[in-house]
Amino acid sequence: MRILLTGSSGWLGRFLAPMLRAAGHGVTGLDIAPGAETDIIGSVADRTLIDRLFAERGIEAVIHSGALHKPDIVRYPARSFIDVNVTGTLNLLEAAVAAGHDRFVMTSTTSLMISQAVRDEAGDAAVWLDEQSGPLEPRNIYGVTKLAAEGLCRVQQLEHGIGCTLLRTARFFPEDDDSDGSLPGQNLKANEFLHRRLTVEDAARAHLVALERTPPAQCEAYLLSAPTPFVRDEAEALKRDAAAVIVRHFPEAAELYARRGWQLPTSIGRVYDAGLAQRQMGFRCETDFAAILASLRADMAMPFIHDANYVSPAVRN
């Protein structure tokens, strides 16, 4: 298929575009910043540009991974988030419907599931998050606009029948966490594979699976994260003494962590359950916490990318 990939210069796009080409698809990369995988410099908010690309490139499907993200809140006003994340999504959906497409894949985010109450993690148990969690009350303009974009996908599916797959990705950014400096970056990322992280490679692979599977007759949202080893019945224990729960599942974990001078989490306040993606979409992340421990056991590099100095191309340019 001839694919329009938005956000092609971003962290996900630079992994996804080669994967799409290796699978035999033609890719037109669109981004506001130049990059190795970007053919066209421009914004999804520019409807004239979108229409021209569909006409000139014979676009047959869209993977919409371009967006303003949470770190952009300090750099852009709220209206820019609406222009890009909401109006830009509508531009792509309307162009896809007009072109007779049967599928539309959008990168969404678990951030839209994190209300202030979930963020505060004030309860006695870890919050278990899956596609049935709600009510959805995003706490910032990023989450609000991504939830609105999901709503636009649902409306277009209802009114025009285009199949939409919304991938609510957990964390896969390479840089340090700008809101948690309690542990070194690699240690923190390794811990998150228990409950709220996936590799960028797995995120890219999920988009390819979503594109190539039989187009759904509906609009479906899937949470994407490394498979958690925990079950709901462990929620209270995870909040109270996460390390003890982890060692029950992985008896070597404490010793392997100690070898590298790392710390297991003492408390886990939320868990992402990606089971629906496996059951319905046939997708499971290849890298999980067991893979982290295997790398520690073999004294090898981590199976995920950590780059404390990473800066997105949009910021650099």
PDB file of C-alpha atoms in Angstrom:
ATOM      1  CA  MET A   1       0.000   0.000   0.000  1.00  0.00           C
ATOM      2  CA  ARG A   2       1.003   3.607  -0.475  1.00  0.00           C
ATOM      3  CA  ILE A   3       1.089   4.965   3.067  1.00  0.00           C
ATOM      4  CA  LEU A   4       1.068   8.536   4.328  1.00  0.00           C
ATOM      5  CA  LEU A   5       3.048   8.514   7.567  1.00  0.00           C
ATOM      6  CA  THR A   6       2.763  11.680   9.620  1.00  0.00           C
ATOM      7  CA  GLY A   7       5.378  12.445  12.241  1.00  0.00           C
ATOM      8  CA  SER A   8       7.994  10.711  10.109  1.00  0.00           C
ATOM      9  CA  SER A   9      10.926  12.638  11.620  1.00  0.00           C
ATOM     10  CA  GLY A  10       9.912  11.839  15.180  1.00  0.00           C
ATOM     11  CA  TRP A  11      11.185   9.094  17.453  1.00  0.00           C
ATOM     12  CA  LEU A  12       8.501   6.616  16.375  1.00  0.00           C
ATOM     13  CA  GLY A  13       8.566   7.621  12.715  1.00  0.00           C
ATOM     14  CA  ARG A  14      12.254   6.952  12.254  1.00  0.00           C
ATOM     15  CA  PHE A  15      11.683   3.319  13.291  1.00  0.00           C
ATOM     16  CA  LEU A  16       8.279   2.835  11.691  1.00  0.00           C
ATOM     17  CA  ALA A  17       9.074   4.095   8.177  1.00  0.00           C
ATOM     18  CA  PRO A  18      11.853   1.517   7.486  1.00  0.00           C
ATOM     19  CA  MET A  19       9.653  -1.212   8.960  1.00  0.00           C
ATOM     20  CA  LEU A  20       6.830  -0.295   6.589  1.00  0.00           C
ATOM     21  CA  ARG A  21       9.167  -0.303   3.602  1.00  0.00           C
ATOM     22  CA  ALA A  22      10.640  -3.662   4.604  1.00  0.00           C
ATOM     23  CA  ALA A  23       7.082  -5.033   4.591  1.00  0.00           C
ATOM     24  CA  GLY A  24       6.647  -3.870   1.005  1.00  0.00           C
ATOM     25  CA  HIS A  25       4.724  -0.635   1.520  1.00  0.00           C
ATOM     26  CA  GLY A  26       5.476   2.667  -0.131  1.00  0.00           C
ATOM     27  CA  VAL A  27       5.884   5.478   2.396  1.00  0.00           C
ATOM     28  CA  THR A  28       5.402   9.215   2.074  1.00  0.00           C
ATOM     29  CA  GLY A  29       6.755  10.823   5.236  1.00  0.00           C
ATOM     30  CA  LEU A  30       5.226  14.114   6.373  1.00  0.00           C
ATOM     31  CA  ASP A  31       6.639  16.176   9.229  1.00  0.00           C
ATOM     32  CA  ILE A  32       7.184  19.791  10.228  1.00  0.00           C
ATOM     33  CA  ALA A  33      10.899  19.035  10.695  1.00  0.00           C
ATOM     34  CA  PRO A  34      13.330  17.468   8.217  1.00  0.00           C
ATOM     35  CA  GLY A  35      14.511  13.916   8.787  1.00  0.00           C
ATOM     36  CA  ALA A  36      15.870  10.882   7.008  1.00  0.00           C
ATOM     37  CA  GLU A  37      12.380   9.395   6.630  1.00  0.00           C
ATOM     38  CA  THR A  38      10.614  12.643   5.687  1.00  0.00           C
ATOM     39  CA  ASP A  39       9.708  13.470   2.094  1.00  0.00           C
ATOM     40  CA  ILE A  40       7.465  16.470   2.667  1.00  0.00           C
ATOM     41  CA  ILE A  41       7.952  19.295   5.162  1.00  0.00           C
ATOM     42  CA  GLY A  42       4.595  20.565   6.318  1.00  0.00           C
ATOM     43  CA  SER A  43       1.813  20.377   8.860  1.00  0.00           C
ATOM     44  CA  VAL A  44      -1.250  18.144   9.048  1.00  0.00           C
ATOM     45  CA  ALA A  45      -3.129  21.347   9.893  1.00  0.00           C
ATOM     46  CA  ASP A  46      -2.616  22.485   6.277  1.00  0.00           C
ATOM     47  CA  ARG A  47      -5.641  20.986   4.504  1.00  0.00           C
ATOM     48  CA  THR A  48      -4.500  22.153   1.080  1.00  0.00           C
ATOM     49  CA  LEU A  49      -1.230  20.281   1.523  1.00  0.00           C
ATOM     50  CA  ILE A  50      -3.011  17.136   2.706  1.00  0.00           C
ATOM     51  CA  ASP A  51      -5.342  17.129  -0.292  1.00  0.00           C
ATOM     52  CA  ARG A  52      -2.419  17.645  -2.643  1.00  0.00           C
ATOM     53  CA  LEU A  53      -0.463  14.758  -1.135  1.00  0.00           C
ATOM     54  CA  PHE A  54      -3.412  12.396  -1.436  1.00  0.00           C
ATOM     55  CA  ALA A  55      -3.875  13.358  -5.082  1.00  0.00           C
ATOM     56  CA  GLU A  56      -0.216  13.372  -6.125  1.00  0.00           C
ATOM     57  CA  ARG A  57       0.982  10.359  -4.153  1.00  0.00           C
ATOM     58  CA  GLY A  58      -2.063   8.131  -4.574  1.00  0.00           C
ATOM     59  CA  ILE A  59      -2.275   7.590  -0.819  1.00  0.00           C
ATOM     60  CA  GLU A  60      -4.099   4.351   0.080  1.00  0.00           C
ATOM     61  CA  ALA A  61      -3.860   4.408   3.886  1.00  0.00           C
ATOM     62  CA  VAL A  62      -2.777   6.719   6.696  1.00  0.00           C
ATOM     63  CA  ILE A  63      -0.707   6.122   9.805  1.00  0.00           C
ATOM     64  CA  HIS A  64      -1.106   9.296  11.804  1.00  0.00           C
ATOM     65  CA  SER A  65       1.693   9.479  14.363  1.00  0.00           C
ATOM     66  CA  GLY A  66       2.340  13.219  14.116  1.00  0.00           C
ATOM     67  CA  ALA A  67       1.241  15.334  17.079  1.00  0.00           C
ATOM     68  CA  LEU A  68       2.223  17.915  19.612  1.00  0.00           C
ATOM     69  CA  HIS A  69       3.127  16.025  22.789  1.00  0.00           C
ATOM     70  CA  LYS A  70       3.255  16.662  26.513  1.00  0.00           C
ATOM     71  CA  PRO A  71       6.800  18.198  26.449  1.00  0.00           C
ATOM     72  CA  ASP A  72       5.522  20.669  23.828  1.00  0.00           C
ATOM     73  CA  ILE A  73       3.181  22.263  26.371  1.00  0.00           C
ATOM     74  CA  VAL A  74       5.968  24.621  27.489  1.00  0.00           C
ATOM     75  CA  ARG A  75       6.713  25.603  23.879  1.00  0.00           C
ATOM     76  CA  TYR A  76       3.309  26.005  22.233  1.00  0.00           C
ATOM     77  CA  PRO A  77      -0.003  27.643  23.178  1.00  0.00           C
ATOM     78  CA  ALA A  78      -3.129  25.548  23.644  1.00  0.00           C
ATOM     79  CA  ARG A  79      -4.487  26.614  20.251  1.00  0.00           C
ATOM     80  CA  SER A  80      -1.516  25.002  18.497  1.00  0.00           C
ATOM     81  CA  PHE A  81      -2.450  21.675  20.109  1.00  0.00           C
ATOM     82  CA  ILE A  82      -5.982  22.089  18.758  1.00  0.00           C
ATOM     83  CA  ASP A  83      -4.715  23.012  15.293  1.00  0.00           C
ATOM     84  CA  VAL A  84      -2.370  20.020  15.037  1.00  0.00           C
ATOM     85  CA  ASN A  85      -3.911  17.290  17.170  1.00  0.00           C
ATOM     86  CA  VAL A  86      -7.577  17.971  16.456  1.00  0.00           C
ATOM     87  CA  THR A  87      -7.928  19.887  13.180  1.00  0.00           C
ATOM     88  CA  GLY A  88      -4.988  18.008  11.665  1.00  0.00           C
ATOM     89  CA  THR A  89      -6.579  14.668  12.513  1.00  0.00           C
ATOM     90  CA  LEU A  90      -9.884  15.771  10.999  1.00  0.00           C
ATOM     91  CA  ASN A  91      -8.083  16.884   7.812  1.00  0.00           C
ATOM     92  CA  LEU A  92      -6.529  13.441   7.426  1.00  0.00           C
ATOM     93  CA  LEU A  93      -9.745  11.581   8.213  1.00  0.00           C
ATOM     94  CA  GLU A  94     -11.805  13.593   5.734  1.00  0.00           C
ATOM     95  CA  ALA A  95      -9.173  13.130   3.033  1.00  0.00           C
ATOM     96  CA  ALA A  96      -9.048   9.387   3.747  1.00  0.00           C
ATOM     97  CA  VAL A  97     -12.830   9.083   3.546  1.00  0.00           C
ATOM     98  CA  ALA A  98     -12.924  11.057   0.297  1.00  0.00           C
ATOM     99  CA  ALA A  99     -10.261   8.733  -1.144  1.00  0.00           C
ATOM    100  CA  GLY A 100     -12.324   5.663  -0.214  1.00  0.00           C
ATOM    101  CA  HIS A 101      -9.911   4.264   2.363  1.00  0.00           C
ATOM    102  CA  ASP A 102     -10.959   1.319   4.528  1.00  0.00           C
ATOM    103  CA  ARG A 103      -8.422   1.809   7.347  1.00  0.00           C
ATOM    104  CA  PHE A 104      -6.872   4.592   9.412  1.00  0.00           C
ATOM    105  CA  VAL A 105      -4.283   4.043  12.147  1.00  0.00           C
ATOM    106  CA  MET A 106      -3.642   6.751  14.733  1.00  0.00           C
ATOM    107  CA  THR A 107      -1.026   6.922  17.453  1.00  0.00           C
ATOM    108  CA  SER A 108      -2.872   7.876  20.589  1.00  0.00           C
ATOM    109  CA  THR A 109      -1.607   7.933  24.160  1.00  0.00           C
ATOM    110  CA  THR A 110      -2.213   6.509  27.601  1.00  0.00           C
ATOM    111  CA  SER A 111      -1.913  10.111  28.837  1.00  0.00           C
ATOM    112  CA  LEU A 112      -5.564  10.724  27.987  1.00  0.00           C
ATOM    113  CA  MET A 113      -6.447   8.031  30.554  1.00  0.00           C
ATOM    114  CA  ILE A 114      -4.566   9.749  33.379  1.00  0.00           C
ATOM    115  CA  SER A 115      -6.875  12.002  35.358  1.00  0.00           C
ATOM    116  CA  GLN A 116      -5.483  14.050  38.207  1.00  0.00           C
ATOM    117  CA  ALA A 117      -6.752  11.399  40.621  1.00  0.00           C
ATOM    118  CA  VAL A 118      -4.835   8.668  38.761  1.00  0.00           C
ATOM    119  CA  ARG A 119      -1.797  10.925  38.558  1.00  0.00           C
ATOM    120  CA  ASP A 120      -1.846  11.509  42.324  1.00  0.00           C
ATOM    121  CA  GLU A 121      -1.896   7.733  43.021  1.00  0.00           C
ATOM    122  CA  ALA A 122      -3.383   8.496  46.417  1.00  0.00           C
ATOM    123  CA  GLY A 123      -5.350   5.276  46.979  1.00  0.00           C
ATOM    124  CA  ASP A 124      -4.391   2.122  48.843  1.00  0.00           C
ATOM    125  CA  ALA A 125      -4.023   0.087  45.649  1.00  0.00           C
ATOM    126  CA  ALA A 126      -2.402   0.469  42.259  1.00  0.00           C
ATOM    127  CA  VAL A 127      -4.838   1.728  39.627  1.00  0.00           C
ATOM    128  CA  TRP A 128      -5.450  -0.940  36.982  1.00  0.00           C
ATOM    129  CA  LEU A 129      -5.799   0.711  33.568  1.00  0.00           C
ATOM    130  CA  ASP A 130      -7.206  -0.868  30.430  1.00  0.00           C
ATOM    131  CA  GLU A 131      -9.541   0.118  27.610  1.00  0.00           C
ATOM    132  CA  GLN A 132     -12.565   0.003  29.937  1.00  0.00           C
ATOM    133  CA  SER A 133     -11.098   2.474  32.425  1.00  0.00           C
ATOM    134  CA  GLY A 134     -12.912   5.730  32.939  1.00  0.00           C
ATOM    135  CA  PRO A 135     -14.298   8.260  33.054  1.00  0.00           C
ATOM    136  CA  LEU A 136     -11.614   9.742  30.819  1.00  0.00           C
ATOM    137  CA  GLU A 137     -10.626  13.091  32.313  1.00  0.00           C
ATOM    138  CA  PRO A 138      -7.276  14.176  30.814  1.00  0.00           C
ATOM    139  CA  ARG A 139      -5.354  16.608  32.973  1.00  0.00           C
ATOM    140  CA  ASN A 140      -3.627  18.714  30.269  1.00  0.00           C
ATOM    141  CA  ILE A 141      -4.128  20.057  26.743  1.00  0.00           C
ATOM    142  CA  TYR A 142      -2.179  17.160  25.237  1.00  0.00           C
ATOM    143  CA  GLY A 143      -4.521  14.549  26.673  1.00  0.00           C
ATOM    144  CA  VAL A 144      -7.598  16.649  25.941  1.00  0.00           C
ATOM    145  CA  THR A 145      -6.736  17.037  22.263  1.00  0.00           C
ATOM    146  CA  LYS A 146      -5.770  13.395  21.789  1.00  0.00           C
ATOM    147  CA  LEU A 147      -9.086  12.330  23.330  1.00  0.00           C
ATOM    148  CA  ALA A 148     -10.845  14.715  20.944  1.00  0.00           C
ATOM    149  CA  ALA A 149      -8.907  13.204  18.021  1.00  0.00           C
ATOM    150  CA  GLU A 150     -10.071   9.735  19.062  1.00  0.00           C
ATOM    151  CA  GLY A 151     -13.626  11.077  19.096  1.00  0.00           C
ATOM    152  CA  LEU A 152     -13.241  12.366  15.552  1.00  0.00           C
ATOM    153  CA  CYS A 153     -12.113   8.910  14.441  1.00  0.00           C
ATOM    154  CA  ARG A 154     -15.212   7.362  15.999  1.00  0.00           C
ATOM    155  CA  VAL A 155     -17.504   9.884  14.302  1.00  0.00           C
ATOM    156  CA  GLN A 156     -15.926   9.242  10.899  1.00  0.00           C
ATOM    157  CA  GLN A 157     -16.297   5.499  11.406  1.00  0.00           C
ATOM    158  CA  LEU A 158     -19.960   5.850  12.369  1.00  0.00           C
ATOM    159  CA  GLU A 159     -20.806   8.234   9.555  1.00  0.00           C
ATOM    160  CA  HIS A 160     -18.621   6.856   6.757  1.00  0.00           C
ATOM    161  CA  GLY A 161     -17.586   3.322   7.750  1.00  0.00           C
ATOM    162  CA  ILE A 162     -13.810   3.831   7.706  1.00  0.00           C
ATOM    163  CA  GLY A 163     -12.082   1.397  10.061  1.00  0.00           C
ATOM    164  CA  CYS A 164      -9.974   3.176  12.666  1.00  0.00           C
ATOM    165  CA  THR A 165      -7.412   1.658  15.005  1.00  0.00           C
ATOM    166  CA  LEU A 166      -6.307   3.893  17.882  1.00  0.00           C
ATOM    167  CA  LEU A 167      -3.084   2.826  19.584  1.00  0.00           C
ATOM    168  CA  ARG A 168      -2.780   4.255  23.086  1.00  0.00           C
ATOM    169  CA  THR A 169       0.930   3.874  23.545  1.00  0.00           C
ATOM    170  CA  ALA A 170       2.605   3.816  26.925  1.00  0.00           C
ATOM    171  CA  ARG A 171       6.013   5.425  27.342  1.00  0.00           C
ATOM    172  CA  PHE A 172       8.713   4.775  24.770  1.00  0.00           C
ATOM    173  CA  PHE A 173      10.614   8.080  24.748  1.00  0.00           C
ATOM    174  CA  PRO A 174      14.420   7.718  24.957  1.00  0.00           C
ATOM    175  CA  GLU A 175      15.235  10.750  27.093  1.00  0.00           C
ATOM    176  CA  ASP A 176      15.127  11.076  30.868  1.00  0.00           C
ATOM    177  CA  ASP A 177      11.763  11.536  32.551  1.00  0.00           C
ATOM    178  CA  ASP A 178      11.270  15.275  33.074  1.00  0.00           C
ATOM    179  CA  SER A 179       9.006  14.648  36.065  1.00  0.00           C
ATOM    180  CA  ASP A 180      10.874  11.898  37.943  1.00  0.00           C
ATOM    181  CA  GLY A 181      14.538  12.106  38.808  1.00  0.00           C
ATOM    182  CA  SER A 182      14.394   9.641  41.691  1.00  0.00           C
ATOM    183  CA  LEU A 183      16.477   7.015  39.866  1.00  0.00           C
ATOM    184  CA  PRO A 184      19.008   7.011  37.011  1.00  0.00           C
ATOM    185  CA  GLY A 185      17.296   7.011  33.633  1.00  0.00           C
ATOM    186  CA  GLN A 186      18.084   3.428  32.637  1.00  0.00           C
ATOM    187  CA  ASN A 187      17.020   2.064  36.019  1.00  0.00           C
ATOM    188  CA  LEU A 188      13.742   3.972  35.865  1.00  0.00           C
ATOM    189  CA  LYS A 189      12.990   2.764  32.340  1.00  0.00           C
ATOM    190  CA  ALA A 190      13.792  -0.849  33.259  1.00  0.00           C
ATOM    191  CA  ASN A 191      11.341  -0.642  36.180  1.00  0.00           C
ATOM    192  CA  GLU A 192       8.633   0.738  33.915  1.00  0.00           C
ATOM    193  CA  PHE A 193       8.649  -2.407  31.776  1.00  0.00           C
ATOM    194  CA  LEU A 194       6.753  -3.961  34.670  1.00  0.00           C
ATOM    195  CA  HIS A 195       3.775  -1.679  34.263  1.00  0.00           C
ATOM    196  CA  ARG A 196       3.989   1.320  31.887  1.00  0.00           C
ATOM    197  CA  ARG A 197       6.595   1.144  29.082  1.00  0.00           C
ATOM    198  CA  LEU A 198       7.413  -0.498  25.754  1.00  0.00           C
ATOM    199  CA  THR A 199      10.284  -0.208  23.305  1.00  0.00           C
ATOM    200  CA  VAL A 200      10.013   2.096  20.310  1.00  0.00           C
ATOM    201  CA  GLU A 201      10.560  -0.985  18.119  1.00  0.00           C
ATOM    202  CA  ASP A 202       7.522  -2.682  19.638  1.00  0.00           C
ATOM    203  CA  ALA A 203       5.497   0.502  19.230  1.00  0.00           C
ATOM    204  CA  ALA A 204       6.422   0.599  15.535  1.00  0.00           C
ATOM    205  CA  ARG A 205       5.635  -3.083  15.072  1.00  0.00           C
ATOM    206  CA  ALA A 206       2.178  -2.588  16.601  1.00  0.00           C
ATOM    207  CA  HIS A 207       1.405   0.067  13.995  1.00  0.00           C
ATOM    208  CA  LEU A 208       2.393  -2.307  11.200  1.00  0.00           C
ATOM    209  CA  VAL A 209       0.158  -5.025  12.647  1.00  0.00           C
ATOM    210  CA  ALA A 210      -2.727  -2.559  12.956  1.00  0.00           C
ATOM    211  CA  LEU A 211      -2.272  -1.465   9.348  1.00  0.00           C
ATOM    212  CA  GLU A 212      -2.106  -4.928   7.837  1.00  0.00           C
ATOM    213  CA  ARG A 213      -4.765  -6.790   9.778  1.00  0.00           C
ATOM    214  CA  THR A 214      -8.266  -7.128   8.373  1.00  0.00           C
ATOM    215  CA  PRO A 215      -9.856  -3.668   8.585  1.00  0.00           C
ATOM    216  CA  PRO A 216     -12.258  -3.592  11.531  1.00  0.00           C
ATOM    217  CA  ALA A 217     -15.902  -2.719  10.969  1.00  0.00           C
ATOM    218  CA  GLN A 218     -15.572  -0.320  13.879  1.00  0.00           C
ATOM    219  CA  CYS A 219     -13.268   2.083  15.673  1.00  0.00           C
ATOM    220  CA  GLU A 220     -11.175   0.302  18.304  1.00  0.00           C
ATOM    221  CA  ALA A 221      -8.723   1.681  20.871  1.00  0.00           C
ATOM    222  CA  TYR A 222      -5.920  -0.525  22.170  1.00  0.00           C
ATOM    223  CA  LEU A 223      -3.565   0.152  25.050  1.00  0.00           C
ATOM    224  CA  LEU A 224       0.020  -0.735  24.135  1.00  0.00           C
ATOM    225  CA  SER A 225       2.563  -1.579  26.804  1.00  0.00           C
ATOM    226  CA  ALA A 226       4.928  -4.406  27.626  1.00  0.00           C
ATOM    227  CA  PRO A 227       2.858  -7.253  29.102  1.00  0.00           C
ATOM    228  CA  THR A 228       2.678  -6.839  32.847  1.00  0.00           C
ATOM    229  CA  PRO A 229       3.442  -9.892  34.984  1.00  0.00           C
ATOM    230  CA  PHE A 230       0.929  -8.730  37.580  1.00  0.00           C
ATOM    231  CA  VAL A 231      -2.763  -9.477  38.040  1.00  0.00           C
ATOM    232  CA  ARG A 232      -5.501  -7.261  39.439  1.00  0.00           C
ATOM    233  CA  ASP A 233      -5.565  -9.115  42.752  1.00  0.00           C
ATOM    234  CA  GLU A 234      -2.039  -7.839  43.420  1.00  0.00           C
ATOM    235  CA  ALA A 235      -3.005  -4.154  43.187  1.00  0.00           C
ATOM    236  CA  GLU A 236      -2.934  -3.498  46.927  1.00  0.00           C
ATOM    237  CA  ALA A 237       0.323  -5.371  47.439  1.00  0.00           C
ATOM    238  CA  LEU A 238       1.939  -3.471  44.558  1.00  0.00           C
ATOM    239  CA  LYS A 239       1.097  -0.160  46.175  1.00  0.00           C
ATOM    240  CA  ARG A 240       2.253  -1.327  49.611  1.00  0.00           C
ATOM    241  CA  ASP A 241       5.441  -3.275  48.741  1.00  0.00           C
ATOM    242  CA  ALA A 242       6.082  -3.611  45.028  1.00  0.00           C
ATOM    243  CA  ALA A 243       9.533  -5.121  45.437  1.00  0.00           C
ATOM    244  CA  ALA A 244       8.129  -8.088  47.343  1.00  0.00           C
ATOM    245  CA  VAL A 245       5.577  -8.750  44.606  1.00  0.00           C
ATOM    246  CA  ILE A 246       8.228  -8.474  41.906  1.00  0.00           C
ATOM    247  CA  VAL A 247      10.502 -10.970  43.671  1.00  0.00           C
ATOM    248  CA  ARG A 248       7.613 -13.437  43.923  1.00  0.00           C
ATOM    249  CA  HIS A 249       7.325 -13.334  40.135  1.00  0.00           C
ATOM    250  CA  PHE A 250      11.075 -13.020  39.471  1.00  0.00           C
ATOM    251  CA  PRO A 251      13.133 -14.508  42.326  1.00  0.00           C
ATOM    252  CA  GLU A 252      16.428 -13.333  40.779  1.00  0.00           C
ATOM    253  CA  ALA A 253      15.340  -9.728  40.286  1.00  0.00           C
ATOM    254  CA  ALA A 254      16.750  -8.196  43.486  1.00  0.00           C
ATOM    255  CA  GLU A 255      20.145  -9.856  43.066  1.00  0.00           C
ATOM    256  CA  LEU A 256      20.407  -8.981  39.372  1.00  0.00           C
ATOM    257  CA  TYR A 257      19.485  -5.380  40.090  1.00  0.00           C
ATOM    258  CA  ALA A 258      22.001  -5.176  42.928  1.00  0.00           C
ATOM    259  CA  ARG A 259      24.812  -6.234  40.583  1.00  0.00           C
ATOM    260  CA  ARG A 260      24.229  -3.077  38.560  1.00  0.00           C
ATOM    261  CA  GLY A 261      23.556  -0.870  41.571  1.00  0.00           C
ATOM    262  CA  TRP A 262      19.895  -0.477  40.607  1.00  0.00           C
ATOM    263  CA  GLN A 263      16.775  -0.368  42.736  1.00  0.00           C
ATOM    264  CA  LEU A 264      13.464  -2.141  42.260  1.00  0.00           C
ATOM    265  CA  PRO A 265      10.390   0.068  42.718  1.00  0.00           C
ATOM    266  CA  THR A 266       9.145   0.200  46.300  1.00  0.00           C
ATOM    267  CA  SER A 267       5.617   1.138  45.243  1.00  0.00           C
ATOM    268  CA  ILE A 268       3.711   0.949  41.947  1.00  0.00           C
ATOM    269  CA  GLY A 269       0.701   3.230  41.651  1.00  0.00           C
ATOM    270  CA  ARG A 270      -0.667   2.261  38.248  1.00  0.00           C
ATOM    271  CA  VAL A 271      -0.530  -0.737  35.929  1.00  0.00           C
ATOM    272  CA  TYR A 272      -1.270  -0.761  32.203  1.00  0.00           C
ATOM    273  CA  ASP A 273      -2.952  -3.940  30.983  1.00  0.00           C
ATOM    274  CA  ALA A 274      -2.327  -4.504  27.264  1.00  0.00           C
ATOM    275  CA  GLY A 275      -4.196  -7.799  27.098  1.00  0.00           C
ATOM    276  CA  LEU A 276      -6.881  -6.614  24.679  1.00  0.00           C
ATOM    277  CA  ALA A 277      -4.337  -5.871  21.941  1.00  0.00           C
ATOM    278  CA  GLN A 278      -3.070  -9.423  22.226  1.00  0.00           C
ATOM    279  CA  ARG A 279      -6.539 -10.984  22.247  1.00  0.00           C
ATOM    280  CA  GLN A 280      -8.094  -8.945  19.437  1.00  0.00           C
ATOM    281  CA  MET A 281      -5.204  -7.617  17.368  1.00  0.00           C
ATOM    282  CA  GLY A 282      -2.805 -10.508  17.870  1.00  0.00           C
ATOM    283  CA  PHE A 283      -0.068  -8.185  19.061  1.00  0.00           C
ATOM    284  CA  ARG A 284       2.239  -8.692  22.020  1.00  0.00           C
ATOM    285  CA  CYS A 285       5.347  -6.674  22.778  1.00  0.00           C
ATOM    286  CA  GLU A 286       8.531  -8.674  22.266  1.00  0.00           C
ATOM    287  CA  THR A 287      10.440  -6.906  25.044  1.00  0.00           C
ATOM    288  CA  ASP A 288       9.153  -7.360  28.585  1.00  0.00           C
ATOM    289  CA  PHE A 289      10.595  -7.309  32.103  1.00  0.00           C
ATOM    290  CA  ALA A 290      11.901 -10.841  31.697  1.00  0.00           C
ATOM    291  CA  ALA A 291      14.020  -9.571  28.793  1.00  0.00           C
ATOM    292  CA  ILE A 292      15.394  -6.833  31.061  1.00  0.00           C
ATOM    293  CA  LEU A 293      16.449  -9.440  33.615  1.00  0.00           C
ATOM    294  CA  ALA A 294      17.953 -11.658  30.907  1.00  0.00           C
ATOM    295  CA  SER A 295      20.166  -8.771  29.815  1.00  0.00           C
ATOM    296  CA  LEU A 296      21.214  -8.120  33.405  1.00  0.00           C
ATOM    297  CA  ARG A 297      21.960 -11.820  33.925  1.00  0.00           C
ATOM    298  CA  ALA A 298      24.179 -11.885  30.831  1.00  0.00           C
ATOM    299  CA  ASP A 299      25.726  -8.492  31.668  1.00  0.00           C
ATOM    300  CA  MET A 300      24.577  -7.179  28.282  1.00  0.00           C
ATOM    301  CA  ALA A 301      23.234  -3.845  27.118  1.00  0.00           C
ATOM    302  CA  MET A 302      19.596  -3.167  27.855  1.00  0.00           C
ATOM    303  CA  PRO A 303      17.082  -4.181  25.144  1.00  0.00           C
ATOM    304  CA  PHE A 304      15.755  -0.623  25.015  1.00  0.00           C
ATOM    305  CA  ILE A 305      17.222   2.704  23.986  1.00  0.00           C
ATOM    306  CA  HIS A 306      18.128   5.266  26.607  1.00  0.00           C
ATOM    307  CA  ASP A 307      19.443   8.623  25.403  1.00  0.00           C
ATOM    308  CA  ALA A 308      19.488  11.289  28.097  1.00  0.00           C
ATOM    309  CA  ASN A 309      20.491  13.895  25.500  1.00  0.00           C
ATOM    310  CA  TYR A 310      17.751  13.166  22.961  1.00  0.00           C
ATOM    311  CA  VAL A 311      16.008  16.243  21.570  1.00  0.00           C
ATOM    312  CA  SER A 312      13.169  15.919  19.075  1.00  0.00           C
ATOM    313  CA  PRO A 313      13.824  17.202  15.541  1.00  0.00           C
ATOM    314  CA  ALA A 314      10.971  19.694  15.895  1.00  0.00           C
ATOM    315  CA  VAL A 315      12.787  21.342  18.798  1.00  0.00           C
ATOM    316  CA  ARG A 316      16.221  21.201  17.147  1.00  0.00           C
ATOM    317  CA  ASN A 317      14.871  22.874  14.040  1.00  0.00           C
TER     318      ASN A 317
END
